[in-house]
CSV table of C-alpha atoms in Angstrom, one decimal:
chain,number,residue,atom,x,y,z
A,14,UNK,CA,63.1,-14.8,12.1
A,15,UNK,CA,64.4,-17.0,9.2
A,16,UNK,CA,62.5,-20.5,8.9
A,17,UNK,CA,64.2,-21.1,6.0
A,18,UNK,CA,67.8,-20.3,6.3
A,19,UNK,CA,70.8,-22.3,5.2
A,20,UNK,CA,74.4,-23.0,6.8
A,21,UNK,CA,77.2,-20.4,6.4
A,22,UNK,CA,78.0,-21.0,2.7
A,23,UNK,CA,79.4,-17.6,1.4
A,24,UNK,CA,82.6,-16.0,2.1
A,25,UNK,CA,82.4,-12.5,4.3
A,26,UNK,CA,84.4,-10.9,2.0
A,27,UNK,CA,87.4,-7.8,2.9
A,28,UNK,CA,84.4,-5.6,2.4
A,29,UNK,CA,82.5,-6.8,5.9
A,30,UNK,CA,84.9,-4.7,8.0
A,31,UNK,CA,83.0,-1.5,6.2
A,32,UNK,CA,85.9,0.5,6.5
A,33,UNK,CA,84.8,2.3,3.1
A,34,UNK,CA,82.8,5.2,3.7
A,35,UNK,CA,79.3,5.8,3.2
A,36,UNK,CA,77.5,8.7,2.4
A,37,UNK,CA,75.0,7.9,4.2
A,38,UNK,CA,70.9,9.2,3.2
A,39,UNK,CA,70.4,9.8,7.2
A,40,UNK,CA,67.0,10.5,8.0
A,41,UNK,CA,66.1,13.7,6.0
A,42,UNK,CA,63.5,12.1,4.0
A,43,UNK,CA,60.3,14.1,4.2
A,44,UNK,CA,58.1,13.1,7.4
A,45,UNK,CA,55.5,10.7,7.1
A,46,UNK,CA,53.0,13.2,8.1
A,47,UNK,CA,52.4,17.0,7.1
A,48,UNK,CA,53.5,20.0,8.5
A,49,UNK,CA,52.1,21.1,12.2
A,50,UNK,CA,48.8,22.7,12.2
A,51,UNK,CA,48.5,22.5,8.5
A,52,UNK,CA,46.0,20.0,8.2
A,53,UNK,CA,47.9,18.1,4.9
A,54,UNK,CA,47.1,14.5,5.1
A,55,UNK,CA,50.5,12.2,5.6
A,56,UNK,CA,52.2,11.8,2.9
A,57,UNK,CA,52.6,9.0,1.3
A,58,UNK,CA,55.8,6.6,1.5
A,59,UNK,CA,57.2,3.4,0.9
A,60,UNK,CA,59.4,1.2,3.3
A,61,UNK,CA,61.5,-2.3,1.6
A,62,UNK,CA,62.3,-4.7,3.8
A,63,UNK,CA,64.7,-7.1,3.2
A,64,UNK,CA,64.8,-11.0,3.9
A,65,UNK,CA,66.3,-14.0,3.0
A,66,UNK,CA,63.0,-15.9,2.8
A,67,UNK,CA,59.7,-16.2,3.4
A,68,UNK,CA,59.4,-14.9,7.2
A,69,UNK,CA,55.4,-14.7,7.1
A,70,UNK,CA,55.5,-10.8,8.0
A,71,UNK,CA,52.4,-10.3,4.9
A,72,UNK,CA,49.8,-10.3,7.8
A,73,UNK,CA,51.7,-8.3,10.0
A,74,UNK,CA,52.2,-5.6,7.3
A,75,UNK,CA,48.5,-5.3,7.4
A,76,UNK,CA,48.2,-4.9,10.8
A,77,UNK,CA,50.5,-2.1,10.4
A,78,UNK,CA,48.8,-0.3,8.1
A,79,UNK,CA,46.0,-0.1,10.0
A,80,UNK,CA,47.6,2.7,12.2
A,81,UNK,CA,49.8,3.8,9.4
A,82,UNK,CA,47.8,3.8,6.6
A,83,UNK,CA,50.2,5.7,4.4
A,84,UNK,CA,52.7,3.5,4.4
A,85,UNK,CA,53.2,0.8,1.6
A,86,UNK,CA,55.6,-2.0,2.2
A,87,UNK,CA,57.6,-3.8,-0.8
A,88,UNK,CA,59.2,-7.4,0.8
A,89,UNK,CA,62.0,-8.0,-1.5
A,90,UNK,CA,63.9,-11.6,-1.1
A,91,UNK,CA,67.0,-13.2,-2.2
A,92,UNK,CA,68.7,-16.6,-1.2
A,93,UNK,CA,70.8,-16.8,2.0
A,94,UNK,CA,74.2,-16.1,0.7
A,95,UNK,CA,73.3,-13.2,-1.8
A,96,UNK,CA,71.1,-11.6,0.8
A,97,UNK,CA,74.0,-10.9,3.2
A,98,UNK,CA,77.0,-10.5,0.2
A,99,UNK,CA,74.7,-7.7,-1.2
A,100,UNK,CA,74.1,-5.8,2.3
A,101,UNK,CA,77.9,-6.0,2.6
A,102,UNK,CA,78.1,-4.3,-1.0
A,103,UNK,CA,75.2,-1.6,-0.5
A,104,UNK,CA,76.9,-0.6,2.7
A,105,UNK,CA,80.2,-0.6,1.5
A,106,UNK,CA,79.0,1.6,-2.3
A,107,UNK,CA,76.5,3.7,0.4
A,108,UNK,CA,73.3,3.0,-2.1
A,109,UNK,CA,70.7,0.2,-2.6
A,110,UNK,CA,70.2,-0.6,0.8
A,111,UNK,CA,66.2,-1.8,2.3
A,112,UNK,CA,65.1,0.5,5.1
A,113,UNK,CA,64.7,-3.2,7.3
A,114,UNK,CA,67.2,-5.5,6.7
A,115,UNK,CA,67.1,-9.3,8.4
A,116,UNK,CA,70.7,-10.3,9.1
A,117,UNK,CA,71.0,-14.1,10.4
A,118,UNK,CA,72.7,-14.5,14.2
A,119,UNK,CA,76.0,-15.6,12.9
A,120,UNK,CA,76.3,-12.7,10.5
A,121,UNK,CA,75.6,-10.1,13.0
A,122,UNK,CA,79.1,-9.9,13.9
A,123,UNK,CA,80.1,-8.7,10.8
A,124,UNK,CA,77.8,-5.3,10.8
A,125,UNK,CA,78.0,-4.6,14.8
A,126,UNK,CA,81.4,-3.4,14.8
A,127,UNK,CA,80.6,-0.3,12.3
A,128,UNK,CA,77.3,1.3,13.9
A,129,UNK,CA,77.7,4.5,11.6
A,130,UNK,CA,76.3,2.4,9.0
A,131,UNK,CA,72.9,2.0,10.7
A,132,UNK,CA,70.1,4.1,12.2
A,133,UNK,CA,70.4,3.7,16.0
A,134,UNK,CA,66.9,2.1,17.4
A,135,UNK,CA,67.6,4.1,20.5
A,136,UNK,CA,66.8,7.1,19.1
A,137,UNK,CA,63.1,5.7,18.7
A,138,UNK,CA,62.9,4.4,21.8
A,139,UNK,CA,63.2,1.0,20.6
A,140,UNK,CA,65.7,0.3,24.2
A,141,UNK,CA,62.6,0.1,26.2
A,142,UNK,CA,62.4,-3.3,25.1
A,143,UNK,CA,65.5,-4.5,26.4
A,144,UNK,CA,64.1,-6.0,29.6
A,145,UNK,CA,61.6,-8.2,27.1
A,146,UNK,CA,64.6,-10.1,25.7
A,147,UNK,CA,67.0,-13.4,26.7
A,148,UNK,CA,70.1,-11.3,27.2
A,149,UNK,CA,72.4,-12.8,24.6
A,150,UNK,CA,69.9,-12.1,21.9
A,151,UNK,CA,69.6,-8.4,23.1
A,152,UNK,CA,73.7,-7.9,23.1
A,153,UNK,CA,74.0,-9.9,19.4
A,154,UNK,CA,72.2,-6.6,18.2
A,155,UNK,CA,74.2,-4.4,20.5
A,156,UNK,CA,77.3,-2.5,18.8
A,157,UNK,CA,80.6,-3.3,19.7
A,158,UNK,CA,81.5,-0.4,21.4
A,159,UNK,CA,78.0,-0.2,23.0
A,160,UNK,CA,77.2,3.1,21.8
A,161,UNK,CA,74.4,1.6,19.5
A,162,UNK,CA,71.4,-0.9,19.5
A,163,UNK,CA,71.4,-1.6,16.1
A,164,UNK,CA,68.7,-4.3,15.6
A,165,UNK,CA,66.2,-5.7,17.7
A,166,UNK,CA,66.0,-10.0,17.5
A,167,UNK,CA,63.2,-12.0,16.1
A,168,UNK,CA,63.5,-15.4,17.0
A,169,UNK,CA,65.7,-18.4,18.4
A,170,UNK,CA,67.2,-21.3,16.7
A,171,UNK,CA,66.4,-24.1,19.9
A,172,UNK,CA,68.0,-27.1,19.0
A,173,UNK,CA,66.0,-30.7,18.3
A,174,UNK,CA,66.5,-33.8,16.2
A,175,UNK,CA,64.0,-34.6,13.4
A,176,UNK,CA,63.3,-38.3,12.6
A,177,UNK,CA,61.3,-40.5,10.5
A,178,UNK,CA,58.9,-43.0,12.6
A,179,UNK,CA,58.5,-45.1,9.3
A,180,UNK,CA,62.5,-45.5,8.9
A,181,UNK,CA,62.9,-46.0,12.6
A,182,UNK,CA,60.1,-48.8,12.5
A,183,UNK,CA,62.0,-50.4,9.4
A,184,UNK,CA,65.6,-50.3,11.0
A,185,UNK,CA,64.1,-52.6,14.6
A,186,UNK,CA,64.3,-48.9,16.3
A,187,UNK,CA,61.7,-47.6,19.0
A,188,UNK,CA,59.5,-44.6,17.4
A,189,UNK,CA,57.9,-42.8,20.1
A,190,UNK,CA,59.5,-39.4,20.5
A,191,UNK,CA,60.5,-39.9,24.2
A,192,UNK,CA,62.1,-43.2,23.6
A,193,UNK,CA,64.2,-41.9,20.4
A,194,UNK,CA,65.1,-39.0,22.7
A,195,UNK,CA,66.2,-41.7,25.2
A,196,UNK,CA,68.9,-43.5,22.6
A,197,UNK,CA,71.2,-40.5,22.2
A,198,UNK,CA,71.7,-38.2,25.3
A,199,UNK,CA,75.3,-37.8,23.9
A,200,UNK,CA,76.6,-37.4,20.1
A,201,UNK,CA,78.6,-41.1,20.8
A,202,UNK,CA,75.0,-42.6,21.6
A,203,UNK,CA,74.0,-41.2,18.3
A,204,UNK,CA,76.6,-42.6,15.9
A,205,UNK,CA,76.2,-45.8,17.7
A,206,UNK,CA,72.3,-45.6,16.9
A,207,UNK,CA,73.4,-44.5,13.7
A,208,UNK,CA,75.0,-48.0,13.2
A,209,UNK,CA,72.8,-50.0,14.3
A,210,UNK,CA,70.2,-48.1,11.6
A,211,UNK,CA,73.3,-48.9,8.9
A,212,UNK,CA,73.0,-52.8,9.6
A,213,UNK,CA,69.3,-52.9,9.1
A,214,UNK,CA,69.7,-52.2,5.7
A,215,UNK,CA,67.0,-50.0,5.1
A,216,UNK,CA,66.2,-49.8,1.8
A,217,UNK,CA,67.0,-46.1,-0.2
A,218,UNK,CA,67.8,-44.8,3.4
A,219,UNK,CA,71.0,-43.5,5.0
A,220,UNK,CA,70.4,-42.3,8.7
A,221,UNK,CA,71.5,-38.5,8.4
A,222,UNK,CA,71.6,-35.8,5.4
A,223,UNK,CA,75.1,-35.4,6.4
A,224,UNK,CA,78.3,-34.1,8.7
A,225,UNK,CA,78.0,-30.5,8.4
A,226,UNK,CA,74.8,-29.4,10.8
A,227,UNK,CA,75.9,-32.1,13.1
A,228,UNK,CA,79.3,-30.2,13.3
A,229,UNK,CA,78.0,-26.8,13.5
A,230,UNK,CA,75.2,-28.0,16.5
A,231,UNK,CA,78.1,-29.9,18.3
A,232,UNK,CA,80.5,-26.7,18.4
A,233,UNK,CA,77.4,-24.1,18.8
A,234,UNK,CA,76.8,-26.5,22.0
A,235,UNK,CA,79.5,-25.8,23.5
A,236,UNK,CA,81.0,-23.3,25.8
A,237,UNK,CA,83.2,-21.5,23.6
A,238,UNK,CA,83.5,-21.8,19.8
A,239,UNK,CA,85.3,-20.0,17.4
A,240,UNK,CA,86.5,-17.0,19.2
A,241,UNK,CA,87.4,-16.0,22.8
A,242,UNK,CA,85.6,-13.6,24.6
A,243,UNK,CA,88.4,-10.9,23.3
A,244,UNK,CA,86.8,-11.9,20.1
A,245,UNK,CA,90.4,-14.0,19.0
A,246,UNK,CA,89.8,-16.2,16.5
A,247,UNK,CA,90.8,-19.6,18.5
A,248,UNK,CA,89.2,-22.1,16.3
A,249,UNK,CA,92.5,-24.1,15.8
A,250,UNK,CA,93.4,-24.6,18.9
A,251,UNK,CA,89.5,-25.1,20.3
A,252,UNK,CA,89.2,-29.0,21.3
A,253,UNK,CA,85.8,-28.6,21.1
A,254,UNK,CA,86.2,-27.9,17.3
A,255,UNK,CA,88.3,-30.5,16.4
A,256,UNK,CA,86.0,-33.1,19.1
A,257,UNK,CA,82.9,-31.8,16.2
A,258,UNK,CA,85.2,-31.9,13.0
A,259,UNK,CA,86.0,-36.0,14.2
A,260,UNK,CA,82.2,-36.7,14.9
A,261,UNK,CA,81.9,-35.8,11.3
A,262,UNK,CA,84.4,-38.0,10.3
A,263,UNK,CA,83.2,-41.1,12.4
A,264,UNK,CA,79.5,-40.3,10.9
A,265,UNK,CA,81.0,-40.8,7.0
A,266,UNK,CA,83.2,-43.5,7.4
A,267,UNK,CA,80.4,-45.7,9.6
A,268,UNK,CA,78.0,-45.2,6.3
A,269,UNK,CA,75.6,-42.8,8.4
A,270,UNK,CA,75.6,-40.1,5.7
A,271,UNK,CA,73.4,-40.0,2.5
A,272,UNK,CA,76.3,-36.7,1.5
A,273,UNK,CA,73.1,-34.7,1.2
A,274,UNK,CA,74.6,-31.0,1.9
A,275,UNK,CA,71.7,-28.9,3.8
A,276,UNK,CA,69.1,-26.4,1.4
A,277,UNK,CA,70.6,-28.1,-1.7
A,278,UNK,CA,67.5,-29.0,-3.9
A,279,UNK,CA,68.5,-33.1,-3.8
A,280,UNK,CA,68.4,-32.6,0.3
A,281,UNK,CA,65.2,-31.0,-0.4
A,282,UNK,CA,64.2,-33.8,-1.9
A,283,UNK,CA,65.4,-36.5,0.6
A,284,UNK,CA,63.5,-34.7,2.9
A,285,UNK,CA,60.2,-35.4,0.8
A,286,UNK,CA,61.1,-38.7,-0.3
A,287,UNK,CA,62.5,-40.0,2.9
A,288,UNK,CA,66.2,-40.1,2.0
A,289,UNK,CA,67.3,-40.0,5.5
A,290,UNK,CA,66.0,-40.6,8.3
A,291,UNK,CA,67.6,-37.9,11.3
A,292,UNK,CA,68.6,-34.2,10.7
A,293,UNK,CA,70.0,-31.8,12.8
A,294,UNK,CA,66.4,-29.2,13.5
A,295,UNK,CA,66.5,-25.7,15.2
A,296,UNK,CA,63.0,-24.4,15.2
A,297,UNK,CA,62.5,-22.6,12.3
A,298,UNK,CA,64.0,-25.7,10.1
A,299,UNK,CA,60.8,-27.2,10.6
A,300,UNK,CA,58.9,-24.9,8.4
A,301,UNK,CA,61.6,-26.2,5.5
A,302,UNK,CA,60.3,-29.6,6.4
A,303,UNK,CA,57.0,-28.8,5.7
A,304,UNK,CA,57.6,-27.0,3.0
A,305,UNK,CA,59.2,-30.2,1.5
A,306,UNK,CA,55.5,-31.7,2.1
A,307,UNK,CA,56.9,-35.1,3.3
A,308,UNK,CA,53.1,-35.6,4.2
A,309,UNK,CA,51.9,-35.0,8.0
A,310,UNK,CA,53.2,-37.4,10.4
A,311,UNK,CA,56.1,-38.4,8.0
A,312,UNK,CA,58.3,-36.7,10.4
A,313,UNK,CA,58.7,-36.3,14.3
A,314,UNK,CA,60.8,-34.5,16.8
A,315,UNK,CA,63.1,-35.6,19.7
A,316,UNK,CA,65.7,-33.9,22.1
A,317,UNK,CA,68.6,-33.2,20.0
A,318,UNK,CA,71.9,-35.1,21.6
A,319,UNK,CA,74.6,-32.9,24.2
A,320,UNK,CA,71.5,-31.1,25.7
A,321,UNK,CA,70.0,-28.1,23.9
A,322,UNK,CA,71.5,-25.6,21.9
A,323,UNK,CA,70.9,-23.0,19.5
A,324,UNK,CA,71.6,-22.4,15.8
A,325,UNK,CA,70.6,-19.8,13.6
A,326,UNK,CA,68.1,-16.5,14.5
A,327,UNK,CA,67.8,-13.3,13.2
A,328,UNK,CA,67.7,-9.1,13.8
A,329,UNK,CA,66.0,-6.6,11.9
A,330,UNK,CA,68.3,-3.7,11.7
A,331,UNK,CA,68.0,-0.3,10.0
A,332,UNK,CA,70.5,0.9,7.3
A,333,UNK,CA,71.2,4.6,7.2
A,334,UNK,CA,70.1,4.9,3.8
A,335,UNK,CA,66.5,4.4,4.7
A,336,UNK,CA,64.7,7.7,4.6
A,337,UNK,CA,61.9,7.1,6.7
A,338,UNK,CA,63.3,5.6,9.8
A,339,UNK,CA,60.8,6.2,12.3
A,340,UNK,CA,58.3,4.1,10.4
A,341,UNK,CA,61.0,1.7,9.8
A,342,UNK,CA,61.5,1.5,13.2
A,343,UNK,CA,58.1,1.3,14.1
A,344,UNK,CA,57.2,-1.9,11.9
A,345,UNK,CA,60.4,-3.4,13.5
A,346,UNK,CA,58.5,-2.8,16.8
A,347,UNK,CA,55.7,-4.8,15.7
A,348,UNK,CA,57.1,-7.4,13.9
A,349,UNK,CA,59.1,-8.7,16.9
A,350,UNK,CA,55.8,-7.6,19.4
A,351,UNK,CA,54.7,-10.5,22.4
A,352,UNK,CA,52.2,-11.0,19.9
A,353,UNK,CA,53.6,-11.1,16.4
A,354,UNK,CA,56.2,-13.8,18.2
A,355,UNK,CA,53.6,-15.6,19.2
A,356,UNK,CA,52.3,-15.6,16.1
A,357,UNK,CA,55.0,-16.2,13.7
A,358,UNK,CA,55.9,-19.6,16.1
A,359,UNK,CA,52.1,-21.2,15.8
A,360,UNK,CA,52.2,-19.8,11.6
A,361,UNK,CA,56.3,-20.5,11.0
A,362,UNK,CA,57.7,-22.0,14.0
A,363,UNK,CA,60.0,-19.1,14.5
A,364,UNK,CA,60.8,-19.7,18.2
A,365,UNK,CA,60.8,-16.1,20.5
A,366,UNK,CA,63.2,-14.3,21.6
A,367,UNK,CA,61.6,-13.4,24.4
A,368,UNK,CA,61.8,-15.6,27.3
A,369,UNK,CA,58.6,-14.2,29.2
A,370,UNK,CA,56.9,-16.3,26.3
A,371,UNK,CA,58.1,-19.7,27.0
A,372,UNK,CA,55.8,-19.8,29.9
A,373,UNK,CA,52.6,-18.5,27.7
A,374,UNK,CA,50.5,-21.3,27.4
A,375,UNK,CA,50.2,-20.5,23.5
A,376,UNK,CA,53.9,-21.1,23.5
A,377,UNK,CA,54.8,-23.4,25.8
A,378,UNK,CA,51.9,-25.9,25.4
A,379,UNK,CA,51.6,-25.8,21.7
A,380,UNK,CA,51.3,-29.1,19.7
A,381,UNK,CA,52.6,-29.5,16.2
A,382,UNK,CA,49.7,-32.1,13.8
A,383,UNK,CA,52.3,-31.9,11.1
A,384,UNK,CA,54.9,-33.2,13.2
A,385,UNK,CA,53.0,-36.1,15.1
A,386,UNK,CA,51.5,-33.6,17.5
A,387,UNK,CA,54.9,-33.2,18.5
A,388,UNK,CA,54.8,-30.6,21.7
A,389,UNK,CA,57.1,-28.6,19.6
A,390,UNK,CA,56.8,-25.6,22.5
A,391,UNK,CA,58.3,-27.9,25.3
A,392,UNK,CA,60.8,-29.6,23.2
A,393,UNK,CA,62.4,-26.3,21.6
A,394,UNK,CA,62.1,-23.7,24.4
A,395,UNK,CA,63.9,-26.5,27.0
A,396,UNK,CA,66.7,-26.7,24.1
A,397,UNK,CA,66.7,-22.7,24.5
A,398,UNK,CA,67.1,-22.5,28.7
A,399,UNK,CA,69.7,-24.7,28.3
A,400,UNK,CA,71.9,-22.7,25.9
A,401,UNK,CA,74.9,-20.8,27.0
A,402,UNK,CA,75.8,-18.8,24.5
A,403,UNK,CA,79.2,-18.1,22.8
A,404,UNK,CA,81.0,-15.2,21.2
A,405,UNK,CA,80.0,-14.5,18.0
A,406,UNK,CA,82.8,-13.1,16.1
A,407,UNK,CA,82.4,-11.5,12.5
A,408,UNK,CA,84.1,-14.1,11.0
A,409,UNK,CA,82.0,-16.9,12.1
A,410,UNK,CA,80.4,-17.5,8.7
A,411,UNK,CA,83.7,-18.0,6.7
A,412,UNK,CA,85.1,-20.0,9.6
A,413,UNK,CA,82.2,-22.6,9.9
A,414,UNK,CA,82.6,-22.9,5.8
A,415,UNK,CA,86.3,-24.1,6.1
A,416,UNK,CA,85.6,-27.0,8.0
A,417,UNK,CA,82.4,-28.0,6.6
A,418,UNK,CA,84.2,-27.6,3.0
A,419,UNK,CA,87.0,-30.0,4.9
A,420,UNK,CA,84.0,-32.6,6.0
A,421,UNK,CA,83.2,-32.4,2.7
A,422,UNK,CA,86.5,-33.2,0.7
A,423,UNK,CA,86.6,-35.9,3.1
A,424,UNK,CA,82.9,-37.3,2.2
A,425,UNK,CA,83.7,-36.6,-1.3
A,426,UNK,CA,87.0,-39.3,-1.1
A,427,UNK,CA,89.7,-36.0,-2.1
A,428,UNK,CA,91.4,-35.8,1.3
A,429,UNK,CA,91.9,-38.0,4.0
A,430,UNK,CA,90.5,-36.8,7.5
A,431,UNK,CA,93.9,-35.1,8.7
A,432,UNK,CA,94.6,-33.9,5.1
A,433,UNK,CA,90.9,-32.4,5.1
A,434,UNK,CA,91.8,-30.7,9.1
A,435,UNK,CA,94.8,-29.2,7.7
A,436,UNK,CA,93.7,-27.6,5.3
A,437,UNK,CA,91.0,-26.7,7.4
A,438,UNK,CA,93.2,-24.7,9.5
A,439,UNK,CA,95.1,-23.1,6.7
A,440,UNK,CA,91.4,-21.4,5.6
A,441,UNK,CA,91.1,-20.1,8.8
A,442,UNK,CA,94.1,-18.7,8.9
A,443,UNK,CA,93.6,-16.7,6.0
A,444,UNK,CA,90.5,-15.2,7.5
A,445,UNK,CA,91.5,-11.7,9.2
């Protein structure tokens, strides 16, 4: 799921091939329940599970252990980065591993082409589900070689743009949702709306956090990213990439930015104290929002600009060092259930992964108080029918980094914009 989950920042590291070997635990662990016919009560066991923040499973947990009441389940949690650094580094040393892990869509790519690493849902009948799912969700958890289903999805990122009503009002600009939507069906339109918020002079108030989400939407948006469909890195040579990295550029030198970069604790703040008045907002970034607690109402949603998208989304996936996989695997069925994803949207706005939903009343005609009784079901699963998804290479993380690191120099006044590209490109080549 993931409502709280920050850009690419980390590097990959040599170590996300996994071409060290594991010696893998496997599944001998003792059974969950006693021997046939003897009558012993299960036994008891405990399963981690992994995150990268709060994903609102605790109630879910309980729901489980109503029909596995032996289980006990310990949530463990570190920031973004660390979370998917220290999977690379348990997998890669063969110990410390959760039986559940959450990996984020973009880092996917880095665990799918190794499947010996992780228990195969397969073999617990987990495939049975496949027909549930938006196809590109089902093949991000799909090994390369298509031997393995190695995680089942949680949620969507569908794309939107958040706003503040109160700075709109202030900057002479319309603040009903539909008109906002209206005044930037393309990025250009936005930049220019972005100017015309710049010569109001809003007091404290720039009109966007900053480049880097904008970049990441614009190239997610399009047709083909970073990497061919023979998974070549082609991010050099992409127009659509270098079309994003110079939106960036025309948002910081028109005075759009407030050089807030995203999940830093000072954008945290902006977001509370109304620092800025757009930001880039898949789904699940609206639970950040509130988390902020900007107050209810303080923000609203529109259509994000270039017509849906998708950014950010998450699998479960099981490690081979889990001992207990068939309970693993059996919470993993629940958690991403019709119903838990129904749940987790209304509780975290964690949009579904499974398209079937986005027709369910309870999805699709679900209102948002917090957010101006934004329709928040209409606005993100249109933004998810309209994505066509992209390759999703294992380097995708490190890759996104080098050019919002070269937004940044340029935001920061230490390169120029072609200066900042170049270098750009000389990151990415360094990625293998």
């Amino acid at each position: 799921m993931g409502t709280r989950r920050p850009r690419f920042l980390g590097p990959m590291l040599a170590a996300v091939a996994l071409t060290v070997s594991v010696a893998a635990c496997g599944s001998g662990g003792t059974s969950a329940s006693g021997p046939a016919g003897s009558g012993a009560p299960a036994e008891k066991i405990k399963l981690t599970v992994a995150l990268f923040s709060d994903f609102h499973y605790a109630p879910l947990y309980e729901e489980f252990k109503k029909t596995h009441p032996n289980v006990e389940i310990v949530e463990r949690r570190a920031q973004f980065n660390d979370h998917h650094t220290n999977l690379i580094t348990q997998l890669t040393t063969g110990a410390g591993a959760a039986d559940i892990v959450a990996v984020e869509g973009g880092y996917v790519g880095a665990f799918t082409p190794s499947p010996e690493k992780f228990h195969n849902l397969k073999d617990y009948g987990l495939d049975k589900r496949q027909s549930e799912y938006l196809d590109w969700k089902w093949q991000l958890g799909v090994s390369n070689d298509g031997s393995s289903l190695m995680g089942l999805g949680t949620d969507v990122g569908g794309l939107a743009m958040c706003y503040r009503p109160d700075l709109f009002k202030k900057a002479g600009l319309p603040t009903d949702r539909d008109e906002v939507s209206k005044l930037w069906p393309t990025w250009d339109q936005y930049v220019e709306t972005g100017k015309k918020f710049v010569a109001a002079k809003v007091e404290g108030a720039k009109f966007t956090d900053g480049p880097g989400e904008h970049f990441r939407a614009m190239v997610e948006q399009a047709p083909v990213g970073y990497y061919d469909d023979q998974y070549n890195i082609i991010a050099g040579t992409n127009p659509e990439v270098r079309k994003a990295f110079d939106m960036g550029v025309r948002m910081i030198n028109e005075g759009l930015s407030a050089k807030l970069p995203a999940f830093t604790p000072p954008w945290n703040t902006g977001i509370a104290k109304g620092s800025f008045a757009t930001m880039v907002c898949p789904a699940w970034k609206t639970g950040t929002i509130k988390d902020q607690n900007p107050g209810e109402g303080a923000w609203d949603i529109a259509a994000v600009p270039g017509g849906g998208g998708n950014q950010g989304g998450t699998h479960l996936m099981l490690p081979k060092q889990g001992k207990h996989p068939k309970e693993a695997a059996e919470l993993i069925d629940l958690l991403t259930s019709k119903e838990s994803q129904i749940k987790l949207f209304k509780e975290a706005s964690a949009l579904p992964s499974l398209p079937v939903l986005y027709d369910d009343p309870a999805v699709a005609e679900f209102v948002n108080p917090y957010f101006g009784n934004a329709p928040i079901g209409k606005i993100f699963t249109d933004a998810a029918k309209a994505l066509k998804p992209q390759k999703v290479g294992p380097k995708a993380g490190d890759i996104l980094k080098a050019f919002g690191d070269g937004l940044q120099r340029v935001e920061q006044g230490k390169q120029n914009p072609e200066e900042a590209w170049a270098q750009a490109l000389k990151d990415v080549g360094r990625i293998k």
